GROMACS .gro file of C-alpha atoms in nm:
model
  378
    1MET     CA    1   0.000   0.000   0.000
    2GLU     CA    2   0.136   0.343  -0.094
    3THR     CA    3   0.199   0.596   0.178
    4LYS     CA    4  -0.074   0.860   0.183
    5ASN     CA    5   0.042   1.219   0.140
    6ALA     CA    6  -0.107   1.301   0.479
    7ASP     CA    7   0.135   1.055   0.637
    8LEU     CA    8   0.441   1.197   0.465
    9ALA     CA    9   0.676   1.431   0.649
   10LYS     CA   10   0.642   1.781   0.502
   11ILE     CA   11   0.969   1.953   0.409
   12LEU     CA   12   1.037   2.316   0.320
   13ILE     CA   13   1.359   2.407   0.134
   14VAL     CA   14   1.510   2.750   0.201
   15ASP     CA   15   1.804   2.856  -0.018
   16ASP     CA   16   1.881   3.172  -0.215
   17SER     CA   17   2.026   2.975  -0.507
   18ARG     CA   18   1.760   2.862  -0.755
   19VAL     CA   19   1.994   2.596  -0.887
   20PHE     CA   20   2.065   2.455  -0.541
   21ARG     CA   21   1.697   2.467  -0.445
   22SER     CA   22   1.628   2.255  -0.752
   23ILE     CA   23   1.905   2.009  -0.662
   24LEU     CA   24   1.783   1.977  -0.303
   25GLU     CA   25   1.425   1.922  -0.415
   26LYS     CA   26   1.532   1.659  -0.666
   27VAL     CA   27   1.739   1.468  -0.408
   28ILE     CA   28   1.493   1.493  -0.119
   29SER     CA   29   1.199   1.390  -0.338
   30THR     CA   30   1.364   1.052  -0.394
   31LEU     CA   31   1.363   0.973  -0.021
   32PRO     CA   32   1.080   0.758   0.113
   33GLY     CA   33   0.847   0.901   0.374
   34VAL     CA   34   0.888   1.270   0.283
   35GLN     CA   35   0.723   1.530   0.063
   36VAL     CA   36   0.873   1.863  -0.045
   37VAL     CA   37   0.588   2.111   0.001
   38GLY     CA   38   0.779   2.428  -0.081
   39ALA     CA   39   1.108   2.582  -0.192
   40VAL     CA   40   1.168   2.950  -0.118
   41PRO     CA   41   1.462   3.185  -0.185
   42SER     CA   42   1.494   3.370   0.146
   43GLY     CA   43   1.448   3.363   0.518
   44LEU     CA   44   1.167   3.619   0.497
   45ALA     CA   45   0.986   3.403   0.243
   46ALA     CA   46   1.031   3.103   0.474
   47ILE     CA   47   0.867   3.288   0.765
   48GLU     CA   48   0.573   3.386   0.544
   49PHE     CA   49   0.538   3.026   0.421
   50LEU     CA   50   0.530   2.898   0.780
   51ARG     CA   51   0.252   3.145   0.865
   52ILE     CA   52   0.017   2.969   0.622
   53ARG     CA   53   0.133   2.607   0.622
   54ALA     CA   54   0.263   2.360   0.880
   55VAL     CA   55   0.597   2.203   0.799
   56ASP     CA   56   0.776   1.919   0.980
   57LEU     CA   57   1.132   1.986   0.864
   58MET     CA   58   1.303   2.288   0.710
   59THR     CA   59   1.637   2.278   0.531
   60LEU     CA   60   1.790   2.619   0.593
   61ASP     CA   61   2.075   2.773   0.397
   62VAL     CA   62   2.332   2.941   0.621
   63GLU     CA   63   2.447   3.222   0.390
   64MET     CA   64   2.161   3.430   0.243
   65PRO     CA   65   2.103   3.803   0.187
   66GLU     CA   66   1.867   4.003   0.414
   67LEU     CA   67   1.829   3.725   0.673
   68ASP     CA   68   2.100   3.461   0.696
   69GLY     CA   69   2.024   3.118   0.831
   70LEU     CA   70   2.091   3.208   1.193
   71GLN     CA   71   1.881   3.524   1.174
   72THR     CA   72   1.600   3.327   1.010
   73LEU     CA   73   1.612   3.069   1.288
   74LYS     CA   74   1.595   3.342   1.554
   75LYS     CA   75   1.315   3.521   1.369
   76MET     CA   76   1.118   3.197   1.350
   77LEU     CA   77   1.143   3.159   1.728
   78GLU     CA   78   1.048   3.522   1.789
   79CYS     CA   79   0.723   3.488   1.595
   80LYS     CA   80   0.651   3.120   1.665
   81GLY     CA   81   0.306   3.208   1.798
   82GLU     CA   82   0.215   3.335   1.451
   83LEU     CA   83   0.330   3.019   1.272
   84LYS     CA   84   0.128   2.709   1.193
   85ALA     CA   85   0.408   2.503   1.350
   86VAL     CA   86   0.777   2.536   1.443
   87PRO     CA   87   0.961   2.284   1.225
   88GLU     CA   88   1.280   2.105   1.308
   89VAL     CA   89   1.572   2.259   1.122
   90LEU     CA   90   1.855   2.107   0.919
   91MET     CA   91   2.121   2.365   0.834
   92VAL     CA   92   2.282   2.360   0.489
   93SER     CA   93   2.622   2.527   0.509
   94SER     CA   94   2.905   2.625   0.282
   95LEU     CA   95   3.251   2.495   0.368
   96THR     CA   96   3.380   2.846   0.443
   97ARG     CA   97   3.495   2.954   0.788
   98SER     CA   98   3.220   3.216   0.810
   99GLY     CA   99   2.966   2.951   0.711
  100SER     CA  100   3.094   2.714   0.978
  101ASP     CA  101   3.087   2.986   1.248
  102THR     CA  102   2.724   3.068   1.169
  103THR     CA  103   2.636   2.699   1.156
  104MET     CA  104   2.772   2.641   1.506
  105LYS     CA  105   2.558   2.925   1.641
  106ALA     CA  106   2.252   2.787   1.463
  107LEU     CA  107   2.311   2.442   1.613
  108GLU     CA  108   2.334   2.600   1.958
  109CYS     CA  109   2.000   2.771   1.891
  110GLY     CA  110   1.842   2.432   1.831
  111ALA     CA  111   1.896   2.324   1.469
  112PHE     CA  112   1.931   1.947   1.504
  113ASP     CA  113   2.206   1.892   1.246
  114PHE     CA  114   2.379   2.033   0.939
  115ILE     CA  115   2.513   1.920   0.606
  116ALA     CA  116   2.797   2.090   0.421
  117LYS     CA  117   2.743   2.188   0.059
  118PRO     CA  118   3.005   2.009  -0.151
  119PRO     CA  119   3.181   2.244  -0.397
  120PRO     CA  120   3.013   2.217  -0.740
  121GLU     CA  121   3.348   2.137  -0.899
  122ALA     CA  122   3.419   1.851  -0.657
  123PRO     CA  123   3.404   1.501  -0.808
  124ASN     CA  124   3.069   1.331  -0.745
  125SER     CA  125   2.941   1.639  -0.560
  126GLN     CA  126   2.573   1.556  -0.617
  127GLU     CA  127   2.625   1.195  -0.503
  128SER     CA  128   2.795   1.327  -0.189
  129LEU     CA  129   2.508   1.567  -0.124
  130SER     CA  130   2.255   1.290  -0.178
  131ARG     CA  131   2.436   1.065   0.070
  132MET     CA  132   2.452   1.337   0.338
  133LEU     CA  133   2.086   1.426   0.296
  134HIS     CA  134   1.984   1.062   0.307
  135THR     CA  135   2.175   1.007   0.631
  136ALA     CA  136   2.043   1.323   0.801
  137ILE     CA  137   1.680   1.286   0.694
  138THR     CA  138   1.665   0.911   0.753
  139GLY     CA  139   1.788   0.966   1.108
  140TRP     CA  140   1.536   1.244   1.155
  141LEU     CA  141   1.253   1.023   1.027
  142SER     CA  142   1.358   0.748   1.268
  143ARG     CA  143   1.331   0.986   1.563
  144ARG     CA  144   1.002   1.123   1.433
  145SER     CA  145   0.856   0.774   1.412
  146ARG     CA  146   0.938   0.726   1.781
  147GLY     CA  147   0.773   1.056   1.873
  148ILE     CA  148   1.104   1.224   1.964
  149ARG     CA  149   1.139   1.588   1.858
  150HIS     CA  150   1.431   1.827   1.892
  151THR     CA  151   1.276   2.159   1.797
  152PRO     CA  152   1.470   2.487   1.819
  153THR     CA  153   1.308   2.546   2.160
  154ALA     CA  154   1.400   2.203   2.303
  155ARG     CA  155   1.661   2.156   2.574
  156PRO     CA  156   1.810   1.828   2.695
  157ALA     CA  157   1.689   1.691   3.025
  158ALA     CA  158   1.903   1.831   3.305
  159GLY     CA  159   1.786   1.601   3.578
  160GLY     CA  160   1.704   1.239   3.632
  161ALA     CA  161   1.906   0.959   3.777
  162THR     CA  162   2.163   0.760   3.585
  163VAL     CA  163   1.983   0.485   3.397
  164ALA     CA  164   2.049   0.143   3.548
  165SER     CA  165   1.766  -0.048   3.378
  166SER     CA  166   1.829  -0.269   3.077
  167THR     CA  167   1.537  -0.145   2.866
  168SER     CA  168   1.518   0.172   2.656
  169PRO     CA  169   1.192   0.366   2.601
  170THR     CA  170   1.138   0.183   2.270
  171GLY     CA  171   1.197  -0.160   2.419
  172PHE     CA  172   1.559  -0.205   2.310
  173THR     CA  173   1.723  -0.425   2.573
  174TYR     CA  174   2.085  -0.418   2.680
  175SER     CA  175   2.297  -0.536   2.969
  176LEU     CA  176   2.555  -0.343   3.168
  177ALA     CA  177   2.898  -0.475   3.260
  178LYS     CA  178   2.941  -0.584   3.620
  179GLY     CA  179   3.214  -0.709   3.845
  180ASN     CA  180   3.490  -0.466   3.747
  181VAL     CA  181   3.717  -0.333   4.019
  182PHE     CA  182   3.867   0.015   3.968
  183THR     CA  183   4.139   0.133   4.204
  184LYS     CA  184   4.372   0.348   3.992
  185PRO     CA  185   4.324   0.718   3.906
  186ILE     CA  186   4.187   0.824   3.569
  187MET     CA  187   4.429   1.005   3.337
  188ALA     CA  188   4.207   1.102   3.042
  189ILE     CA  189   3.855   1.096   2.902
  190VAL     CA  190   3.804   0.991   2.539
  191MET     CA  191   3.475   1.078   2.376
  192GLY     CA  192   3.294   1.027   2.045
  193VAL     CA  193   2.986   1.207   1.909
  194SER     CA  194   2.816   1.274   1.578
  195THR     CA  195   2.463   1.388   1.484
  196GLY     CA  196   2.336   1.636   1.742
  197GLY     CA  197   2.684   1.670   1.890
  198PRO     CA  198   2.748   2.046   1.882
  199LYS     CA  199   2.435   2.130   2.081
  200SER     CA  200   2.484   1.836   2.318
  201LEU     CA  201   2.848   1.929   2.380
  202ALA     CA  202   2.758   2.294   2.437
  203ASP     CA  203   2.513   2.185   2.706
  204MET     CA  204   2.710   1.907   2.873
  205LEU     CA  205   3.080   2.001   2.856
  206PRO     CA  206   3.060   2.322   3.064
  207LYS     CA  207   2.914   2.118   3.348
  208LEU     CA  208   3.179   1.846   3.309
  209CYS     CA  209   3.457   2.106   3.318
  210THR     CA  210   3.341   2.222   3.661
  211LEU     CA  211   3.369   1.867   3.796
  212THR     CA  212   3.709   1.751   3.666
  213HIS     CA  213   4.041   1.888   3.542
  214LEU     CA  214   4.117   1.580   3.333
  215PRO     CA  215   4.199   1.622   2.963
  216ILE     CA  216   3.922   1.530   2.719
  217LEU     CA  217   4.007   1.387   2.376
  218LEU     CA  218   3.706   1.425   2.150
  219VAL     CA  219   3.599   1.317   1.802
  220GLN     CA  220   3.300   1.501   1.653
  221HIS     CA  221   3.221   1.401   1.296
  222MET     CA  222   3.278   1.722   1.099
  223PRO     CA  223   3.454   1.852   0.788
  224PRO     CA  224   3.748   2.098   0.799
  225ASN     CA  225   3.677   2.450   0.932
  226PHE     CA  226   3.379   2.330   1.133
  227THR     CA  227   3.588   2.174   1.410
  228LYS     CA  228   3.779   2.501   1.455
  229SER     CA  229   3.449   2.687   1.480
  230LEU     CA  230   3.322   2.427   1.725
  231ALA     CA  231   3.635   2.460   1.939
  232ASP     CA  232   3.609   2.839   1.944
  233SER     CA  233   3.241   2.824   2.034
  234LEU     CA  234   3.291   2.574   2.316
  235ALA     CA  235   3.588   2.771   2.449
  236LEU     CA  236   3.350   3.058   2.528
  237LYS     CA  237   3.135   2.828   2.741
  238CYS     CA  238   3.383   2.595   2.912
  239ALA     CA  239   3.625   2.660   3.196
  240HIS     CA  240   3.878   2.442   3.013
  241ASN     CA  241   4.077   2.543   2.708
  242VAL     CA  242   3.917   2.401   2.392
  243VAL     CA  243   4.139   2.353   2.086
  244GLU     CA  244   4.182   2.138   1.780
  245GLY     CA  245   4.413   1.846   1.851
  246LEU     CA  246   4.699   1.925   1.614
  247PRO     CA  247   5.011   1.712   1.553
  248GLY     CA  248   5.274   1.732   1.826
  249THR     CA  249   5.035   1.874   2.087
  250VAL     CA  250   5.117   1.753   2.439
  251VAL     CA  251   4.803   1.647   2.626
  252LYS     CA  252   4.746   1.857   2.938
  253ASP     CA  253   4.485   1.886   3.210
  254LYS     CA  254   4.205   2.143   3.182
  255THR     CA  255   4.201   2.109   2.802
  256ILE     CA  256   3.956   1.964   2.551
  257TYR     CA  257   4.115   1.845   2.226
  258ILE     CA  258   3.886   1.813   1.921
  259ALA     CA  259   3.997   1.600   1.625
  260PRO     CA  260   4.049   1.836   1.326
  261GLY     CA  261   3.785   1.793   1.056
  262GLY     CA  262   3.895   1.561   0.779
  263ASN     CA  263   4.176   1.410   0.989
  264HIS     CA  264   4.198   1.116   1.222
  265MET     CA  265   4.338   1.206   1.565
  266THR     CA  266   4.554   0.963   1.762
  267VAL     CA  267   4.744   0.978   2.089
  268ARG     CA  268   5.083   0.820   2.162
  269THR     CA  269   5.341   0.820   2.439
  270ARG     CA  270   5.663   1.023   2.429
  271GLY     CA  271   5.854   0.949   2.743
  272ALA     CA  272   5.621   1.046   3.028
  273GLU     CA  273   5.406   1.263   2.799
  274PHE     CA  274   5.105   1.187   2.582
  275VAL     CA  275   5.120   1.349   2.239
  276LEU     CA  276   4.855   1.393   1.970
  277GLU     CA  277   4.903   1.311   1.602
  278ASN     CA  278   4.686   1.343   1.291
  279ASN     CA  279   4.673   1.126   0.982
  280GLN     CA  280   4.490   1.090   0.653
  281ASP     CA  281   4.436   0.716   0.672
  282PRO     CA  282   4.119   0.592   0.499
  283PRO     CA  283   3.786   0.672   0.668
  284GLU     CA  284   3.650   0.417   0.913
  285ASN     CA  285   3.275   0.359   0.943
  286GLY     CA  286   3.252   0.619   0.666
  287CYS     CA  287   3.411   0.881   0.893
  288ARG     CA  288   3.733   1.080   0.912
  289PRO     CA  289   3.791   1.171   1.188
  290ALA     CA  290   3.671   0.840   1.331
  291VAL     CA  291   3.603   0.766   1.697
  292ASP     CA  292   3.744   0.414   1.657
  293VAL     CA  293   4.085   0.548   1.551
  294LEU     CA  294   4.111   0.764   1.864
  295PHE     CA  295   3.980   0.494   2.096
  296ARG     CA  296   4.225   0.230   1.967
  297SER     CA  297   4.522   0.462   1.997
  298ALA     CA  298   4.423   0.564   2.350
  299ALA     CA  299   4.393   0.199   2.449
  300LEU     CA  300   4.750   0.145   2.327
  301ALA     CA  301   4.896   0.462   2.479
  302TYR     CA  302   4.743   0.476   2.826
  303PRO     CA  303   4.804   0.225   3.108
  304PRO     CA  304   4.530  -0.005   3.239
  305ASP     CA  305   4.252   0.145   3.454
  306SER     CA  306   4.332   0.501   3.343
  307LEU     CA  307   4.066   0.583   3.080
  308ILE     CA  308   3.699   0.671   3.063
  309GLY     CA  309   3.535   0.619   2.723
  310VAL     CA  310   3.213   0.802   2.636
  311ILE     CA  311   2.986   0.763   2.332
  312LEU     CA  312   2.721   1.029   2.277
  313THR     CA  313   2.444   1.090   2.024
  314GLY     CA  314   2.514   1.000   1.663
  315MET     CA  315   2.422   0.801   1.355
  316GLY     CA  316   2.587   0.466   1.286
  317CYS     CA  317   2.820   0.265   1.506
  318ASP     CA  318   3.152   0.453   1.511
  319GLY     CA  319   3.331   0.386   1.839
  320THR     CA  320   3.171   0.048   1.907
  321PRO     CA  321   3.426  -0.174   1.721
  322SER     CA  322   3.704  -0.031   1.940
  323LEU     CA  323   3.524  -0.081   2.273
  324PRO     CA  324   3.689  -0.423   2.329
  325SER     CA  325   4.029  -0.252   2.302
  326LEU     CA  326   3.930  -0.009   2.577
  327LYS     CA  327   3.768  -0.285   2.779
  328ASN     CA  328   4.089  -0.489   2.767
  329LYS     CA  329   4.259  -0.193   2.942
  330ASN     CA  330   3.982  -0.190   3.204
  331ALA     CA  331   3.848   0.145   3.081
  332TYR     CA  332   3.519   0.267   3.225
  333LEU     CA  333   3.261   0.293   2.945
  334ILE     CA  334   2.957   0.523   2.931
  335ALA     CA  335   2.695   0.598   2.664
  336GLN     CA  336   2.415   0.853   2.635
  337ASP     CA  337   2.060   0.723   2.672
  338GLU     CA  338   1.798   0.707   2.399
  339GLU     CA  339   1.563   0.970   2.536
  340THR     CA  340   1.819   1.253   2.524
  341SER     CA  341   2.003   1.141   2.207
  342VAL     CA  342   1.926   1.328   1.887
  343VAL     CA  343   2.004   0.999   1.712
  344PHE     CA  344   2.034   0.682   1.920
  345GLY     CA  345   2.266   0.508   1.675
  346MET     CA  346   2.619   0.516   1.815
  347PRO     CA  347   2.503   0.483   2.179
  348ARG     CA  348   2.267   0.199   2.087
  349ALA     CA  349   2.544   0.007   1.909
  350ALA     CA  350   2.768   0.055   2.213
  351ALA     CA  351   2.496  -0.057   2.456
  352ALA     CA  352   2.429  -0.370   2.250
  353THR     CA  353   2.781  -0.498   2.320
  354GLY     CA  354   2.717  -0.547   2.692
  355LEU     CA  355   3.050  -0.375   2.765
  356LEU     CA  356   2.913  -0.049   2.906
  357HIS     CA  357   2.915   0.036   3.274
  358LYS     CA  358   2.661   0.319   3.252
  359VAL     CA  359   2.390   0.447   3.018
  360ALA     CA  360   2.288   0.797   3.124
  361PRO     CA  361   2.088   1.102   3.015
  362LEU     CA  362   2.311   1.366   2.855
  363MET     CA  363   2.323   1.599   3.155
  364ARG     CA  364   2.396   1.309   3.391
  365VAL     CA  365   2.701   1.194   3.194
  366PRO     CA  366   2.929   1.427   3.397
  367GLU     CA  367   2.815   1.263   3.724
  368ALA     CA  368   2.871   0.918   3.574
  369ILE     CA  369   3.226   1.024   3.484
  370VAL     CA  370   3.290   1.164   3.832
  371GLU     CA  371   3.155   0.846   3.987
  372ARG     CA  372   3.435   0.650   3.818
  373ILE     CA  373   3.697   0.916   3.897
  374ASN     CA  374   3.610   0.888   4.265
  375MET     CA  375   3.658   0.510   4.255
  376GLY     CA  376   4.029   0.559   4.197
  377LYS     CA  377   4.081   0.796   4.489
  378LYS     CA  378   4.242   0.662   4.803
   0.00000   0.00000   0.00000
C-alpha cells in the first residue's frame, strides 16, 4: 500500500540559489516518507510560508542576503506564535569559515544537524550531497517515528538519575557490565559524538569542566573549518581550554582536544608525555575523523585502569568496534541514553555490546564520569 500524502513528512527548502533549491528538491523527493511542500529563496519568504502552512522539517541555507540562516532561525522563534508550527531545522552550510561559524551558532540555537554543501566542482558532488541528505533525513525520520522531537526550543533533560535499567523507552534491551574493580586514578577521558553533537556538547561540557580537570580527547564528525568553529564556540562556554588536537600537541589537564575535521586524531606516548598526532588514513565507518581510531590509539597509549570512554548521540556505530580494546585496558565505558540522544545510533550500538558500565541522560554523563573518577581515589 502506498503511503498517503497526509502521512508523509512535510519539508520546506530555504536557499537563495535557484539551482541549489532545484538540486535539493530533486534529491529529497527521492527519499521515502517525505514530501517537499515548498522551496523558497529567502528567510523572509520562509517565515511567510510557515505562517500559512505547517511544515515538519526545514532545510535552511546558512548564507543568504537580508536574513541569513541564523537570523532566520531566531526570527522563527520570535514569531513562533504566529506560525502554523515550528519545524525542526537542518542547516545547509558552505565549507567556508564564516559559514561554519554561523552553523555552530545555529546548532546551539536548536537546529538538530547540518550538512555541508560540496563544492560544485568537486568530483561526485551531487552523489555526496545525496548521501549526506539521506543520512540526516533518515535519522530524523527514525526519531520522528518514535515521537522524539528536537525543535529549536527544546533543551536536553538536566535532571534524572543515571539509567540502570536494561530497557530503553522503545523496548531495546541491553545489559551493563558488572564485576569490574577500579582502584587506579583516571588520566584522560576519550569521547565520540556525531549527529546532534554540537548542541549536546555545548550543554554538557561546561558542566563536566566544573567537575574535573582531566583532559578530554574528543571526536566530533565534521569537515574541515567546522571543528575550529566548534572549538572556538565551546571555548566561550567551558572553563577548560578548547582547541583542535593538532600534531605534536602535548596532552594537558584542563584542556579539551577536538579532532580536526577531515583528519583522524591519535594519541601516543613520548617518554612520560602523551602526544597527539593526525593522519589521513582511509575513513572508518565512513568517517574521518573516526572515533574508533582515537579509541584504539588511546587503548594502546594509556596504562590499564586510566581511561573513561564516552559515546554520545550519533548516527551509525563509530566507536563500538574499538570498545573491546578499551575494555581490555579496564576502561570505564559510558553511553548517552535514547531519550536525550538526537540519534540513538552510536550509543545503541555501544549498549548492544554489553561492555558499558553506565547508560545515562546527557546531563547526567558528567556525574557518571565523576563516579568512576572517585573510585580511583584513596
